[in-house]
Short mmCIF file of the C-alpha atoms (twelve columns), coordinates in Angstrom:
data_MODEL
# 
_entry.id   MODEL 
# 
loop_
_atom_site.group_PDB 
_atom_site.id 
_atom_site.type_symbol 
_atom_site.label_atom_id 
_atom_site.label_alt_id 
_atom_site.label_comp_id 
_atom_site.label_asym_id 
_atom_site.label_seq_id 
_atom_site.Cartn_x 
_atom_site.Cartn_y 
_atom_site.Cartn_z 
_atom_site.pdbx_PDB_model_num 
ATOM 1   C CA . UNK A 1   66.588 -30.040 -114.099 1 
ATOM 2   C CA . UNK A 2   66.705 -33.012 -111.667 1 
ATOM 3   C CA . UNK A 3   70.233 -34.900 -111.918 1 
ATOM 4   C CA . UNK A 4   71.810 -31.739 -113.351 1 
ATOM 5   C CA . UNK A 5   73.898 -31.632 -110.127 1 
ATOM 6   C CA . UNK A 6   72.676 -28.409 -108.232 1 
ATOM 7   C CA . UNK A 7   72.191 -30.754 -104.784 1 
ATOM 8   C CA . UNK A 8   75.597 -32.250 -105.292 1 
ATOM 9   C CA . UNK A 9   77.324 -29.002 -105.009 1 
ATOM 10  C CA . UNK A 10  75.650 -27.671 -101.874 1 
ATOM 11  C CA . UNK A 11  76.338 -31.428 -100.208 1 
ATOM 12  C CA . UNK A 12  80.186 -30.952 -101.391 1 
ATOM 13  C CA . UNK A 13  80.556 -27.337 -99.931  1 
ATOM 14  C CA . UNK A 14  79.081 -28.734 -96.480  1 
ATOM 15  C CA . UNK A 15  81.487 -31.920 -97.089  1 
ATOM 16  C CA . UNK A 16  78.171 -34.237 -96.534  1 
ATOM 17  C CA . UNK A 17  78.968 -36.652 -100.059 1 
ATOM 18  C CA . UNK A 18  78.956 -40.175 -99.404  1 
ATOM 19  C CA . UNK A 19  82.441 -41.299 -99.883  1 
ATOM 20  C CA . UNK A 20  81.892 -44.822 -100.983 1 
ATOM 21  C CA . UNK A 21  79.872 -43.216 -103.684 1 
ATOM 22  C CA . UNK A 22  81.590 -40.033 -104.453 1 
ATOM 23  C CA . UNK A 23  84.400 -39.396 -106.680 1 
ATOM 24  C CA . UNK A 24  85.749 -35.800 -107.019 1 
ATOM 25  C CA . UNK A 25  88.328 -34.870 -108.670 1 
ATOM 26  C CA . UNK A 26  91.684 -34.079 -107.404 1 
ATOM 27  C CA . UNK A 27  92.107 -30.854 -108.933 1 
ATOM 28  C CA . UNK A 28  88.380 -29.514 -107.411 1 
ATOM 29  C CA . UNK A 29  88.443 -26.728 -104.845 1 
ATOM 30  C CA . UNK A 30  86.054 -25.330 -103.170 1 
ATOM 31  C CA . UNK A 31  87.820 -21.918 -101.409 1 
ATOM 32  C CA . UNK A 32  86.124 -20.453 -98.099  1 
ATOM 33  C CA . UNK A 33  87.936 -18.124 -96.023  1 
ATOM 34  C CA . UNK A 34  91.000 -19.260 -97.851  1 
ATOM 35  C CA . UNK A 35  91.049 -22.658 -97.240  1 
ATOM 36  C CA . UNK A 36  90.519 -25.381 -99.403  1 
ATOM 37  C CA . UNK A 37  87.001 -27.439 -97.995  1 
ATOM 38  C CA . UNK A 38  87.775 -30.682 -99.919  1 
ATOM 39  C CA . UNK A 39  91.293 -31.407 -98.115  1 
ATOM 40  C CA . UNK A 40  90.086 -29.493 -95.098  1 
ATOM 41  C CA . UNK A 41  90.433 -32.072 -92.105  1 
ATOM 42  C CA . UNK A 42  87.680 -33.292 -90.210  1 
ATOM 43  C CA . UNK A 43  87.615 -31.185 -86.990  1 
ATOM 44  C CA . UNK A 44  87.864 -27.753 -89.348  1 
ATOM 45  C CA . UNK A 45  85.033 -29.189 -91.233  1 
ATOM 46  C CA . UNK A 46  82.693 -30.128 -87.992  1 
ATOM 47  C CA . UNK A 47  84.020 -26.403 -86.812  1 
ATOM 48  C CA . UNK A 48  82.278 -24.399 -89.876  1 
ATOM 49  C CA . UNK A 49  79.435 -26.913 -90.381  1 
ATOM 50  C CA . UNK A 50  76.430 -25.358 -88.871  1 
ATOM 51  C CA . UNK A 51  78.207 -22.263 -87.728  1 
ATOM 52  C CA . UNK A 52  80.036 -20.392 -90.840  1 
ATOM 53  C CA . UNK A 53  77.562 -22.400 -93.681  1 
ATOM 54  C CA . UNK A 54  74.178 -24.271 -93.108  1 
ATOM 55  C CA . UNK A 55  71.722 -25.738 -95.285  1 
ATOM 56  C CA . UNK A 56  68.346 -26.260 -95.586  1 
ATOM 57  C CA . UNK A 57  66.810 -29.383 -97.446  1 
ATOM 58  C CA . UNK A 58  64.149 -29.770 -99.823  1 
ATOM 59  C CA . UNK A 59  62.072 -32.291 -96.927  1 
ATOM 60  C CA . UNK A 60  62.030 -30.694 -93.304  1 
ATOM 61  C CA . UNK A 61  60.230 -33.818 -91.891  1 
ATOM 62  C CA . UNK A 62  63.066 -36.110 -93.023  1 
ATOM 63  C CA . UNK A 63  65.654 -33.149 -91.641  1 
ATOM 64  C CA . UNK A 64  63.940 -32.888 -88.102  1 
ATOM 65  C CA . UNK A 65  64.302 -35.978 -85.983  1 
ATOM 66  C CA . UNK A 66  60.637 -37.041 -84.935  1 
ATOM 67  C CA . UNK A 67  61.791 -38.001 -80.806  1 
ATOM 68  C CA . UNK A 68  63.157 -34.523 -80.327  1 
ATOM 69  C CA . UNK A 69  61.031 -32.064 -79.245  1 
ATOM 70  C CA . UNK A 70  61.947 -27.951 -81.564  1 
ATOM 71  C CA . UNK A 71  63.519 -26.869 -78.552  1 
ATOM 72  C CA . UNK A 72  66.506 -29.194 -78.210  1 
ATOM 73  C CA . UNK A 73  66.942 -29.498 -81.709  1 
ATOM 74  C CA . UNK A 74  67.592 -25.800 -82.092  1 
ATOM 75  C CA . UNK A 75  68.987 -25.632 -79.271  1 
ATOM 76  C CA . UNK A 76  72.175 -28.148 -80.224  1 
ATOM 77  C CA . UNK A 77  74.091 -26.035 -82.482  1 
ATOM 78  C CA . UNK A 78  74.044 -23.617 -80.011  1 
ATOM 79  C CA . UNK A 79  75.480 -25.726 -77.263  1 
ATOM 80  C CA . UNK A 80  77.841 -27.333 -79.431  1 
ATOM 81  C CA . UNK A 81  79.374 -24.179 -81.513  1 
ATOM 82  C CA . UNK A 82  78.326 -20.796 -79.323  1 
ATOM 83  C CA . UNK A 83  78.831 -22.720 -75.675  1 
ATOM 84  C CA . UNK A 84  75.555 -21.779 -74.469  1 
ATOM 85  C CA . UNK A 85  74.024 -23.701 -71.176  1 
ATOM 86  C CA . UNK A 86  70.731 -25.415 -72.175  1 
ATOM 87  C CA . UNK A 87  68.731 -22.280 -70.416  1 
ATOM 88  C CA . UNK A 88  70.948 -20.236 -72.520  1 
ATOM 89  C CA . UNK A 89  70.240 -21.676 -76.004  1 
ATOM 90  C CA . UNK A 90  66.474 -22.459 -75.417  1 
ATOM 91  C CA . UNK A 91  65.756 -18.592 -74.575  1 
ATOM 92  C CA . UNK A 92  67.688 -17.680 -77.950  1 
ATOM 93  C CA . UNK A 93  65.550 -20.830 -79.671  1 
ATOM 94  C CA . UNK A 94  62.612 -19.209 -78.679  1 
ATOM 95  C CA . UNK A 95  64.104 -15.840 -80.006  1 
ATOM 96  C CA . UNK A 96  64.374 -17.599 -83.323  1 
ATOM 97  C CA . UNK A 97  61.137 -18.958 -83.458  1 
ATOM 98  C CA . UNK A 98  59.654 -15.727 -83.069  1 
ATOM 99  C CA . UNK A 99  62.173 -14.185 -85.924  1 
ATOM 100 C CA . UNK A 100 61.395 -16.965 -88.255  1 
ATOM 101 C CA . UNK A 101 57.170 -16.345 -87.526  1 
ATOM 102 C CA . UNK A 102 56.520 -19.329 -85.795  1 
ATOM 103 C CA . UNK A 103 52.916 -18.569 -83.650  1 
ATOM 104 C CA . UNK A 104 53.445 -19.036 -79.681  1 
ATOM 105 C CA . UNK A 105 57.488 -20.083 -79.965  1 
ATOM 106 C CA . UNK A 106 57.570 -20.501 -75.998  1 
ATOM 107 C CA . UNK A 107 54.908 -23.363 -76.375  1 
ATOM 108 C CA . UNK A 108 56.293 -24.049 -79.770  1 
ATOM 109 C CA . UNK A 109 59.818 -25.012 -78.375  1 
ATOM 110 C CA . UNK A 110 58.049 -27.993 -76.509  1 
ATOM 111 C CA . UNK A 111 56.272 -29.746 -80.207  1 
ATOM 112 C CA . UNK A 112 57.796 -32.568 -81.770  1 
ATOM 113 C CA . UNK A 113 57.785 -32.324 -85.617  1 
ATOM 114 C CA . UNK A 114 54.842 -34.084 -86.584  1 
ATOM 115 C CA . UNK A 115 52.728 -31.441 -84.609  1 
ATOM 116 C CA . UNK A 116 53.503 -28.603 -87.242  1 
ATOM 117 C CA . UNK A 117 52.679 -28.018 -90.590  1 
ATOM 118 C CA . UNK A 118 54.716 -28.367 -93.445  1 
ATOM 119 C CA . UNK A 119 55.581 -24.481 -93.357  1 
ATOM 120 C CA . UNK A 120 55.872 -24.678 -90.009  1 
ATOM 121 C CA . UNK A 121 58.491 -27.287 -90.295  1 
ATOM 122 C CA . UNK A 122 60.422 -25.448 -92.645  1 
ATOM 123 C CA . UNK A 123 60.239 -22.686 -90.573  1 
ATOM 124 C CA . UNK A 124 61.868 -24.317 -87.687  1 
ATOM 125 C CA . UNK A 125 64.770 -25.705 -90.204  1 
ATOM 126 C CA . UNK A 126 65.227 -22.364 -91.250  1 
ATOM 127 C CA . UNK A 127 65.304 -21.490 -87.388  1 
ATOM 128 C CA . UNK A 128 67.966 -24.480 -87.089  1 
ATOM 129 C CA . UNK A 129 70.517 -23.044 -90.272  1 
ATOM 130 C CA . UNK A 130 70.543 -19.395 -88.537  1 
ATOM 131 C CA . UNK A 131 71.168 -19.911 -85.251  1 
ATOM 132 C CA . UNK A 132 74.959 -19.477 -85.370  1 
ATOM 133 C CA . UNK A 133 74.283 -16.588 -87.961  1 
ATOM 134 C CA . UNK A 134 76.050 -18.220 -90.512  1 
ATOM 135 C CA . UNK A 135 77.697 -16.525 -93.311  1 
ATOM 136 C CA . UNK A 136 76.647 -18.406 -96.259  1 
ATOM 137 C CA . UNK A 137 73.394 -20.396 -96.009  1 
ATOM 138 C CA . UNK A 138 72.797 -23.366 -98.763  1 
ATOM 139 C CA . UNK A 139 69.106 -23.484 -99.490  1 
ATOM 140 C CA . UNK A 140 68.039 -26.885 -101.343 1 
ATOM 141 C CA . UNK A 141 65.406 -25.981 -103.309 1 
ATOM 142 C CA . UNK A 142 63.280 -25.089 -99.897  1 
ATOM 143 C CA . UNK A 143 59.939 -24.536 -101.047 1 
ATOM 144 C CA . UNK A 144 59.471 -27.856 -102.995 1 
ATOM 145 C CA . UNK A 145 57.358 -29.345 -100.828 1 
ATOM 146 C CA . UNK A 146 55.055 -26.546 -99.612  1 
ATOM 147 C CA . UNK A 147 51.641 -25.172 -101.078 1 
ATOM 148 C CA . UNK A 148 52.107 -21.919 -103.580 1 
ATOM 149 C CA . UNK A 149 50.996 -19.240 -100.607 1 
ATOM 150 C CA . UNK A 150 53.475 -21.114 -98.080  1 
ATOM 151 C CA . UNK A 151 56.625 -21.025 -100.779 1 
ATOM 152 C CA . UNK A 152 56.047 -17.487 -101.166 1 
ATOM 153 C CA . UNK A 153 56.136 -16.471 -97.383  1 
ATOM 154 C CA . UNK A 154 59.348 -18.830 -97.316  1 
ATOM 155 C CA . UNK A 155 60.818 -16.881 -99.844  1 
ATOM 156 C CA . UNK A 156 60.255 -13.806 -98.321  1 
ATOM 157 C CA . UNK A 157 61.561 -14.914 -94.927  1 
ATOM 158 C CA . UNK A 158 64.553 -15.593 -96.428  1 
ATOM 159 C CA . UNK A 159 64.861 -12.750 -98.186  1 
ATOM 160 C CA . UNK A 160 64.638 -10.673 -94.890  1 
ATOM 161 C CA . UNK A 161 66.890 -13.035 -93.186  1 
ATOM 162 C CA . UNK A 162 69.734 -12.570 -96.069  1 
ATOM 163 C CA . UNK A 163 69.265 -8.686  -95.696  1 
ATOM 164 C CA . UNK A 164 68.972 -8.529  -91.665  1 
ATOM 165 C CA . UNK A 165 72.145 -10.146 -91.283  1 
ATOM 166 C CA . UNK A 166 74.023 -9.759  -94.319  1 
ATOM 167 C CA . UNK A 167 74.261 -13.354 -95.072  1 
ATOM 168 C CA . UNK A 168 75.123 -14.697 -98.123  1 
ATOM 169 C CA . UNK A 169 72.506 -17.229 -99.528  1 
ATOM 170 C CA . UNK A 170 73.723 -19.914 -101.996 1 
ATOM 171 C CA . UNK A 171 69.586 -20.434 -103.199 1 
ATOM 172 C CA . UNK A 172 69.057 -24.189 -105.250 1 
ATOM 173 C CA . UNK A 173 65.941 -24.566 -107.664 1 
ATOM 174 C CA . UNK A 174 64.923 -25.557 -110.945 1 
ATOM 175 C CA . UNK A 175 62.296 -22.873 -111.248 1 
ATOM 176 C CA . UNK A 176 64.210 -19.360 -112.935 1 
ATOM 177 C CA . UNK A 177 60.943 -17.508 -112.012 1 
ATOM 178 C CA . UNK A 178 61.851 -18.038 -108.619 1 
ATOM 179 C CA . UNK A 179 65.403 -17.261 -109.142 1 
ATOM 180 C CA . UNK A 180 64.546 -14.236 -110.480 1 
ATOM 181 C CA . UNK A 181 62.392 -13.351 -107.531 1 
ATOM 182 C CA . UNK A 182 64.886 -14.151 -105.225 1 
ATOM 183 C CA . UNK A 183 68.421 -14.436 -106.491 1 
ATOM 184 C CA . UNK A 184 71.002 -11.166 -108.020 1 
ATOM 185 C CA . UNK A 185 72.839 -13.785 -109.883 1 
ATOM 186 C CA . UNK A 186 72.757 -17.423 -111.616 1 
ATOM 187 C CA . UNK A 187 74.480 -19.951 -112.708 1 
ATOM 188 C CA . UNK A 188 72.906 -22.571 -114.880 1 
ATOM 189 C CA . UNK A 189 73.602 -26.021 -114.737 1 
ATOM 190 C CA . UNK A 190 73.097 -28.537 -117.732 1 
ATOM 191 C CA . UNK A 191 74.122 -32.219 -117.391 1 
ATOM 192 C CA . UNK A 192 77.070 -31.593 -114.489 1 
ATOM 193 C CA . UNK A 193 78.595 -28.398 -115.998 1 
ATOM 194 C CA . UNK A 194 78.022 -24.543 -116.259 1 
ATOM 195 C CA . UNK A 195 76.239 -24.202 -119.476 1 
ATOM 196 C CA . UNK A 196 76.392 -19.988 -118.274 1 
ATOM 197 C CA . UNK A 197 76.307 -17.612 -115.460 1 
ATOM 198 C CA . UNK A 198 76.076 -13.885 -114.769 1 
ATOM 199 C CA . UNK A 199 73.433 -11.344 -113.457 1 
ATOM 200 C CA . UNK A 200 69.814 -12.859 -112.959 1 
ATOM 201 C CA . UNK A 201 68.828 -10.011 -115.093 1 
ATOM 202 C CA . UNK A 202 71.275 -10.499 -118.051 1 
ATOM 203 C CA . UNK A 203 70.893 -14.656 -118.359 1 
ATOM 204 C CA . UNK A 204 66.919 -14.355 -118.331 1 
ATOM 205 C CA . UNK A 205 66.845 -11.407 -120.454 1 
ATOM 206 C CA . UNK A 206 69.391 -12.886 -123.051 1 
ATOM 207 C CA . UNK A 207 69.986 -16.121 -122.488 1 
ATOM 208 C CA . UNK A 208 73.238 -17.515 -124.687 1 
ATOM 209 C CA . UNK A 209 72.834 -21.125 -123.897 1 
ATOM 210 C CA . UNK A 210 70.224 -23.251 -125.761 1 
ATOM 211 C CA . UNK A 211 69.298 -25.223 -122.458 1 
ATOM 212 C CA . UNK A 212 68.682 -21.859 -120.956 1 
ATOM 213 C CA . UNK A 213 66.377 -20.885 -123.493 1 
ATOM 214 C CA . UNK A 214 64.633 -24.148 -122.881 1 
ATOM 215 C CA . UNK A 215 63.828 -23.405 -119.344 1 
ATOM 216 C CA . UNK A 216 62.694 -20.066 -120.189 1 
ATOM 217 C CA . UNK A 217 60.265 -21.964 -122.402 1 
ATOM 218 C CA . UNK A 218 59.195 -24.491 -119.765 1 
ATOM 219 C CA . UNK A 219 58.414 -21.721 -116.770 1 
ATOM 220 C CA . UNK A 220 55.069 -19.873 -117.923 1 
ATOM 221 C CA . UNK A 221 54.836 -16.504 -117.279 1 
ATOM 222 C CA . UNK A 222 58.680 -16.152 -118.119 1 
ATOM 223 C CA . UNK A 223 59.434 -13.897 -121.210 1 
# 
């Protein structure tokens, strides 16, 4: 449920927590590639952000900035992490337009936000997060803020995406149908803490947790 903490965790693995606001605890860790991320210095962190991990947010208007035209703003993590010349990482943007199923990328590249649709626009963030081809890639609950047809084609994509490039996808929701659809396992979160986690199959099947049995009951269609 909202406030259970699922967002928090994806911002602390990408080290993006407000620190006049955040207070973690000293013995956290959260291990990648065999380094701890919360005492990981700043350049390490600015290294793997965008390259090794990305995310995708629940709102890809407020993501995109609205004065940047697609192009450049796919373009930048390309620049910045891969070296690419601006020719360079524009011909791959347009590459990743067409991969993510964006109509007429080569015009495409040249829109400002506010010209696509809302699938559209998630589309392009998704376009933004594998660029680098990332190995893990945090999805905030991605399809909030899209019609039914829309979240299932963006579920899909990402699917492919995790499969064509054998990227790990950390996938944040509330909704267990669509972690069920989408995800090989779960953890459930209750109030800030792991009420239980396994295979998808095994905690919707026999759920040991009361609150997990209470979201069973609140997603129709769910046995």
């Amino acid at each position: 449920e909202s406030g259970s903490g699922k967002t928090t965790i994806g911002r602390a693995i990408m080290g993006l927590l407000p620190p006049e606001s955040a207070i973690v605890s000293p013995e956290s860790k959260i291990i990648y590639a065999g380094k701890n991320l919360l005492t990981a210095d700043a350049a390490h962190l600015r290294a793997i952000r965008g390259k090794s991990i990305s995310m995708i947010f629940q709102e890809p208007m407020s993501s995109l900035n609205p004065v940047i035209c697609i192009g450049d703003q796919i373009a930048e993590s390309l620049t910045v992490h891969l070296g690419l010349s601006r020719k360079q990482a524009w011909t791959r943007a347009r590459e990743l337009l067409q991969e993510v199923g964006i109509p007429e990328p080569e015009r495409r590249l040249k829109s400002y936000p506010h010209e696509l649709s809302g699938g559209q626009q998630q589309r392009v963030m998704i376009a933004i997060a594998i660029a680098c081809e990332p190995k893990l890639l945090i999805a905030d609950e991605p399809t909030t803020a899209l019609d039914v047809t829309v979240q299932a084609e963006i579920l899909r994509l990402l699917i492919s995406l995790s499969e064509q490039r054998q990227m790990s996808v950390l996938f944040v929701s509330h909704d267990l149908g669509v972690i069920r659809y989408v995800c090989d396992r779960v953890t459930v979160i209750y109030g800030g803490h792991v009420a239980e986690t396994g295979r998808v199959e095994d905690v919707i099947g026999r759920p040991r947790h009361r609150y997990t049995t209470e979201l069973l009951a609140a997603n129709p269609g769910m046995p």
